[in-house]
Short mmCIF file of C-alpha atoms and ligand atoms in Angstrom, two decimals:
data_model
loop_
_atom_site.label_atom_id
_atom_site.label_comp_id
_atom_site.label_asym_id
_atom_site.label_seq_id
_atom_site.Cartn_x
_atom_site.Cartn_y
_atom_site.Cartn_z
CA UNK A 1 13.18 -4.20 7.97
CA UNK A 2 17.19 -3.20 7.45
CA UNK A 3 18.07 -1.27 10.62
CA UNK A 4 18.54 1.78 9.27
CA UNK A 5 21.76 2.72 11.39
CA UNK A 6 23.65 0.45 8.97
CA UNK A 7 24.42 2.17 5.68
CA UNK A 8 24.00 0.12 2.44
CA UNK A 9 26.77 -0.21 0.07
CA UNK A 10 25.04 -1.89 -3.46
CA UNK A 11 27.50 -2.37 -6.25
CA UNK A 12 25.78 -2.60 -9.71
CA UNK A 13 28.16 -3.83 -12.48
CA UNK A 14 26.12 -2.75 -15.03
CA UNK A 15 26.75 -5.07 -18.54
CA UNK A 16 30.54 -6.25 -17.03
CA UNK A 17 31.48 -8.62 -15.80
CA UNK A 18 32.72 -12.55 -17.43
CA UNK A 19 33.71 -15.59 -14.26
CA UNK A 20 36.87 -14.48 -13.86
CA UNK A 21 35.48 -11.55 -11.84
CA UNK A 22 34.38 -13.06 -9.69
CA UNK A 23 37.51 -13.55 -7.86
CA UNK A 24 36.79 -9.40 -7.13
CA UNK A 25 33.65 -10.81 -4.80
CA UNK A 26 36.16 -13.01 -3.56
CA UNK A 27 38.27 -10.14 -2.34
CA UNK A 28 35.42 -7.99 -1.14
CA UNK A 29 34.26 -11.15 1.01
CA UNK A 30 37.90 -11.43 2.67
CA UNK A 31 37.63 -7.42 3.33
CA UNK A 32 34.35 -7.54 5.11
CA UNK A 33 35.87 -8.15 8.20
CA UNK A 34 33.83 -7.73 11.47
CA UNK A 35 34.36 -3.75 11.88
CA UNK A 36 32.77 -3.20 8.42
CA UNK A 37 29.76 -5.89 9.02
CA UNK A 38 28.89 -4.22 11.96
CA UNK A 39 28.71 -0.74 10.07
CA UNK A 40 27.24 -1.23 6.76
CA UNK A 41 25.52 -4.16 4.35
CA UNK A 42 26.81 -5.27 1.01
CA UNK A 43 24.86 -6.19 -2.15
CA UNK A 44 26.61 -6.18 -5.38
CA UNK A 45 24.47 -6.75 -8.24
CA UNK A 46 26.16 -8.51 -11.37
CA UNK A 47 25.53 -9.20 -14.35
CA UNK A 48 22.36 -11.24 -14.99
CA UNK A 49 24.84 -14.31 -16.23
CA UNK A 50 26.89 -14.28 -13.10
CA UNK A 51 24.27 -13.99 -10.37
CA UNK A 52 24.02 -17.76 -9.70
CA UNK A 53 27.48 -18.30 -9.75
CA UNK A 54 27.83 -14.86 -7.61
CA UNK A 55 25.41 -16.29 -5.03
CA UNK A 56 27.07 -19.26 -4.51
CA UNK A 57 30.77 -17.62 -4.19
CA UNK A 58 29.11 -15.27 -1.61
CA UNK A 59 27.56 -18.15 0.49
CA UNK A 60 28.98 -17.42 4.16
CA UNK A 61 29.99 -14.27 3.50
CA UNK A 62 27.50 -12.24 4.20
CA UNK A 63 27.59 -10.56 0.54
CA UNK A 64 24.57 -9.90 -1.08
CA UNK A 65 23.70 -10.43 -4.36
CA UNK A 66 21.69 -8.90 -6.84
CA UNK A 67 20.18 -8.55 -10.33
CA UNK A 68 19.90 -5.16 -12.23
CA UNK A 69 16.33 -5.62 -13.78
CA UNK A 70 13.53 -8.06 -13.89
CA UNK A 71 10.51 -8.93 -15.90
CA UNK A 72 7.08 -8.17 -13.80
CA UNK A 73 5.78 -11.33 -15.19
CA UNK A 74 6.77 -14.61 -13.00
CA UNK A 75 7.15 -16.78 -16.59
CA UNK A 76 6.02 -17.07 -19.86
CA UNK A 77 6.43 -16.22 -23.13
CA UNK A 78 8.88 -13.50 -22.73
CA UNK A 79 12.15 -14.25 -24.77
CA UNK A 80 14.88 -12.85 -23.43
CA UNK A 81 13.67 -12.02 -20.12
CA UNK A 82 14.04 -12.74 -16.55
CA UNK A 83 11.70 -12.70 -13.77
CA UNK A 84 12.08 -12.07 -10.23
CA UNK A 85 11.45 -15.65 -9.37
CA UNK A 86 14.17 -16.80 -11.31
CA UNK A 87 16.57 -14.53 -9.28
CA UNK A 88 15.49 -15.63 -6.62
CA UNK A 89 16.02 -19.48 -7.27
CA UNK A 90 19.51 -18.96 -8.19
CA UNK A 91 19.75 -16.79 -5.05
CA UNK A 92 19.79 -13.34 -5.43
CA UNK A 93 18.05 -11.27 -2.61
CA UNK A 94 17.57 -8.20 -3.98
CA UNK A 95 16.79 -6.45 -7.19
CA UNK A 96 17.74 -2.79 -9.05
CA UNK A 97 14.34 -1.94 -10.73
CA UNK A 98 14.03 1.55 -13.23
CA UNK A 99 17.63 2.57 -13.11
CA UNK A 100 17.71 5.77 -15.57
CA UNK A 101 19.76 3.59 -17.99
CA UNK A 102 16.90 1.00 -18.58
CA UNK A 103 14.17 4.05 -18.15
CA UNK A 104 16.23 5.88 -21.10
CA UNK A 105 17.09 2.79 -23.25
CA UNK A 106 14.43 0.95 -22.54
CA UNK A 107 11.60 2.98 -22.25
CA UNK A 108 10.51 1.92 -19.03
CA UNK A 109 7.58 4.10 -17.51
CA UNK A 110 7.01 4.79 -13.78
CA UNK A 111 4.14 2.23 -14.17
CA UNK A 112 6.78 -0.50 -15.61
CA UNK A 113 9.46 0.11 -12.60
CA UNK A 114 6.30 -0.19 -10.18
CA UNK A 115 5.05 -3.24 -11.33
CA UNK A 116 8.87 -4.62 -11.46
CA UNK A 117 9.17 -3.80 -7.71
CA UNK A 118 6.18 -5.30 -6.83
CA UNK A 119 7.18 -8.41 -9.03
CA UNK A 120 10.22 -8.62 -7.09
CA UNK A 121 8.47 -8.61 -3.80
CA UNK A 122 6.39 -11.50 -5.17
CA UNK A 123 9.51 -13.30 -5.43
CA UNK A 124 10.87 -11.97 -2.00
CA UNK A 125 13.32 -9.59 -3.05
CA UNK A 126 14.14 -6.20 -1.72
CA UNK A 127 13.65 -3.72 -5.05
CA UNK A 128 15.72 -1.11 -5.26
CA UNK A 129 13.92 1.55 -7.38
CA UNK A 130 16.24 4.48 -8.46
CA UNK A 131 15.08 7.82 -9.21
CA UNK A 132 16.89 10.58 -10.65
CA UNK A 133 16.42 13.94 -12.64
CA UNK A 134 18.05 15.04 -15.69
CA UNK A 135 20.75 17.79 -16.26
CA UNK A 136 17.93 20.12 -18.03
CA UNK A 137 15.27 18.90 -15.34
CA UNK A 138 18.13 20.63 -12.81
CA UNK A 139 18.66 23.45 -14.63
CA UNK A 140 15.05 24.37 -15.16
CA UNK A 141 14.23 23.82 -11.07
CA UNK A 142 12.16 20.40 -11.59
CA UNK A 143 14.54 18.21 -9.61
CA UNK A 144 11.91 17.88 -7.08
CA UNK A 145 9.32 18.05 -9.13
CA UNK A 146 10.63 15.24 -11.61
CA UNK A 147 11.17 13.24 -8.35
CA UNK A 148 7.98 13.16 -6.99
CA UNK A 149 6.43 12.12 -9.96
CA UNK A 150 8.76 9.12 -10.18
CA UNK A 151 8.02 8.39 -6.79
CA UNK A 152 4.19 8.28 -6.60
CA UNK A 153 4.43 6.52 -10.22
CA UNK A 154 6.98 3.21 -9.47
CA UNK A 155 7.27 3.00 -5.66
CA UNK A 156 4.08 0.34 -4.67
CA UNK A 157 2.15 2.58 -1.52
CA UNK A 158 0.25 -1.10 -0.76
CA UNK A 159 3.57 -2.61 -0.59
CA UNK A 160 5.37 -3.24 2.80
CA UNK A 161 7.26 0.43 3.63
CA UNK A 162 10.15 -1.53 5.08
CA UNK A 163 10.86 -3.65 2.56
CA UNK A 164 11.76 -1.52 -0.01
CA UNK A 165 14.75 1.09 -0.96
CA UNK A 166 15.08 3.90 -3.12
CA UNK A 167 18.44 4.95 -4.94
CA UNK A 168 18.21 8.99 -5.33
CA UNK A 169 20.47 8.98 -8.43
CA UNK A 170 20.72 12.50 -10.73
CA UNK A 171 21.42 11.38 -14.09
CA UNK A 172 23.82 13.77 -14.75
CA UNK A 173 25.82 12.55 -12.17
CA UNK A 174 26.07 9.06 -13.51
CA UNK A 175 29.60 7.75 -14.97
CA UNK A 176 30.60 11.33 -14.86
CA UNK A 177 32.60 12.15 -12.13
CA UNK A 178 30.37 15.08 -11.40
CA UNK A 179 28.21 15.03 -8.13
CA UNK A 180 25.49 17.83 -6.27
CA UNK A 181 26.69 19.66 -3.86
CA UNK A 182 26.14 18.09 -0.64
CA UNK A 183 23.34 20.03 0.37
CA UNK A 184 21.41 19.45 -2.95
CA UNK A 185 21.93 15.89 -2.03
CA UNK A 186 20.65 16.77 1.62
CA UNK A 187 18.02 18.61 0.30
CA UNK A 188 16.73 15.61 -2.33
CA UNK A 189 17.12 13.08 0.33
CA UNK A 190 14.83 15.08 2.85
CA UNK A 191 12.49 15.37 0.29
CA UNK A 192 12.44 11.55 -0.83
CA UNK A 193 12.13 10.56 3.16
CA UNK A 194 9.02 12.99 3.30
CA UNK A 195 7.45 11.87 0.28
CA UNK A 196 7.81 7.72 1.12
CA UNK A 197 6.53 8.78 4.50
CA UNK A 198 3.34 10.26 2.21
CA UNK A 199 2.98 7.01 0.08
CA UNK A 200 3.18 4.34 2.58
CA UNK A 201 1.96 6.42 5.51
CA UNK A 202 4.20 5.67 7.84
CA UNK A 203 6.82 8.01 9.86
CA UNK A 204 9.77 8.99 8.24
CA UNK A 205 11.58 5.81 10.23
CA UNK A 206 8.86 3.28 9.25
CA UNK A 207 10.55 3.07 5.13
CA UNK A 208 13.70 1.22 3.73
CA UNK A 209 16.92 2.79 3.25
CA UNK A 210 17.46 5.96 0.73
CA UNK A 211 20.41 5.50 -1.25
CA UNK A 212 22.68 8.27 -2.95
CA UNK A 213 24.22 6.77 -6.35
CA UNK A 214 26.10 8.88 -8.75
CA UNK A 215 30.07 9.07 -9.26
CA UNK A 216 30.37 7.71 -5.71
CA UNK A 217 33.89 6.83 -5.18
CA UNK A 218 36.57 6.28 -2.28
CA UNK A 219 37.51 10.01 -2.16
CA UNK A 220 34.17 11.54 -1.73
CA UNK A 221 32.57 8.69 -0.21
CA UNK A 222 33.20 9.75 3.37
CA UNK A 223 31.46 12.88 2.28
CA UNK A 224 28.70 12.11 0.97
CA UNK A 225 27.70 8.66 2.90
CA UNK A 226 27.53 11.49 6.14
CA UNK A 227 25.18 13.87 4.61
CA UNK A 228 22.17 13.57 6.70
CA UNK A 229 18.96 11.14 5.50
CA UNK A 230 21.22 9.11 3.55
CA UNK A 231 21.37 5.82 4.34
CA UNK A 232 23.95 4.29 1.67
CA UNK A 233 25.43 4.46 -2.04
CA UNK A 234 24.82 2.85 -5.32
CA UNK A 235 28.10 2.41 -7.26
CA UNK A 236 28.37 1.82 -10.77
CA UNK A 237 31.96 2.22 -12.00
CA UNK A 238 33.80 1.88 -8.64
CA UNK A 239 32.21 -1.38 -7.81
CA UNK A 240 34.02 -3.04 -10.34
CA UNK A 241 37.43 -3.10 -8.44
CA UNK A 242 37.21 -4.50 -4.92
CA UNK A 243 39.25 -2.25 -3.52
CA UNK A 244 37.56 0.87 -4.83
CA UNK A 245 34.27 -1.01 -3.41
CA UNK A 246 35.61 -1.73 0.05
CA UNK A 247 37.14 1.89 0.33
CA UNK A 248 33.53 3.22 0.09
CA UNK A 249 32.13 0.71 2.53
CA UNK A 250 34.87 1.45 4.39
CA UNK A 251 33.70 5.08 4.38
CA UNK A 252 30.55 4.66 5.89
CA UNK A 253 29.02 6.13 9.37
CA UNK A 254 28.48 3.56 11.70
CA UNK A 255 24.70 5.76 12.65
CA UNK A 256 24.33 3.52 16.50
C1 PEP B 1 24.92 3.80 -11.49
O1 PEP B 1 24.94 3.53 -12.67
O2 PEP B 1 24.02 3.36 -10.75
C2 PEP B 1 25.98 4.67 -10.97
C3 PEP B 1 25.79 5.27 -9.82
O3 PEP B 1 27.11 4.79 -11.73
P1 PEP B 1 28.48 5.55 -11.34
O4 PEP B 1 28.78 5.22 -9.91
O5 PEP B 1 29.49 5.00 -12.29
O6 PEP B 1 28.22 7.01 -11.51
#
């Protein structure tokens, strides 16, 4: 398992992305000097059509790379779709499964996202399963409610605690530039260490990392990356520049 005193730092490009940016991995690679390895991870997850070429780039850097969605099928007749496996040959470690954009779009169910994680610890990749309510969930007092369901539905209780994260990310607060308060966030994230500790029935230490992911960016990162039981960001928007990227990481607690 990640020690959890590091924060992680996962950048998902979302559908951006051609070769040419990949010279921005490039320049987070030549940032993540020693200072910043020793206080937080890095996974940025491109798009599908970059991840081979993303994982060879990052090859001695220390970069992780990742994939935004996977099929829970290892092959087959499946046009169009990806499975964990295949990731993983072309060297991705780690995999964003049920982000609200492919649950909304896509119609993915909690059952979907769970078999997707467990398809991408088949494969040996970390899932990243993201959670997150909606503005009228919010307003109506479900937040917690909303994210307990998604919880017990896509995170896999057989699975190995430790091996899997969670990305805590209100929908509202995706692409824009609004966030919770800090102590809504502080609040969620208590709730979401409780509740794994429930599911895999372990301590609250014996589960991944719990991720905070909505309009994260340099100037609040500090902020936010300190609130208590959170244990890293997912960026959508400010991953794309590698400065913007770095400035979170930069951001982070070093929690020895
Ligand atoms: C995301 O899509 O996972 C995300 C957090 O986006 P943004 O940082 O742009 O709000």
């Amino acid at each position: 398992m990640p020690a959890k005193s590091r924060s992680l730092i996962v950048g998902n490009w979302k559908m951006n992305g051609l070769r040419h940016s990949l010279t921005e991995i490039a320049h987070v690679a030549r940032g993540y000097d020693a200072k910043l390895r020793h206080s937080c991870d890095l996974i940025i997850c491109p798009p599908a059509t970059l991840v081979c070429l993303a994982a060879q780039q990052a090859l001695g850097s220390r970069i992780g790379i990742g994939a935004q969605d996977c099929h829970m099928e290892a092959n087959g007749a499946f046009t169009g779709e990806i499975s964990a496996e295949m990731l993983a040959d072309c060297g991705a470690t780690t995999v964003i499964v049920g982000h609200s954009e492919r649950r909304s779009y896509f119609a993915e169910t909690d059952g979907d996202v769970k078999s997707k994680a467990l398809a991408a610890l088949r494969a040996g990749l970390m899932p990243i399963i993201c959670v997150g309510e909606t503005n009228s969930d919010r307003e109506a007092g479900r937040t917690l409610g909303v994210i307990k369901r998604q919880l017990v539905g896509s995170v896999p209780g057989s699975a190995d605690a430790g091996a899997i994260v969670v990305a805590y990310e209100p929908i509202w607060a995706i692409g824009t530039g609004l966030t919770p308060t800090l102590a809504d966030i502080a609040e969620v994230h208590r709730f979401i260490h409780r509740e794994l500790a429930v599911i895999f029935g372990t301590h609250a230490a014996g589960h991944g990392r719990v991720l905070y992911g909505g309009s994260v960016k340099p100037s609040n990162a500090e902020s936010i990356l300190a609130v208590e039981h959170v244990d890293g960001a997912l960026i959508g928007g400010a991953s794309l520049k590698a400065e913007d990227f770095l400035g979170i990481a930069r951001a982070a607690p070093a929690r020895v």
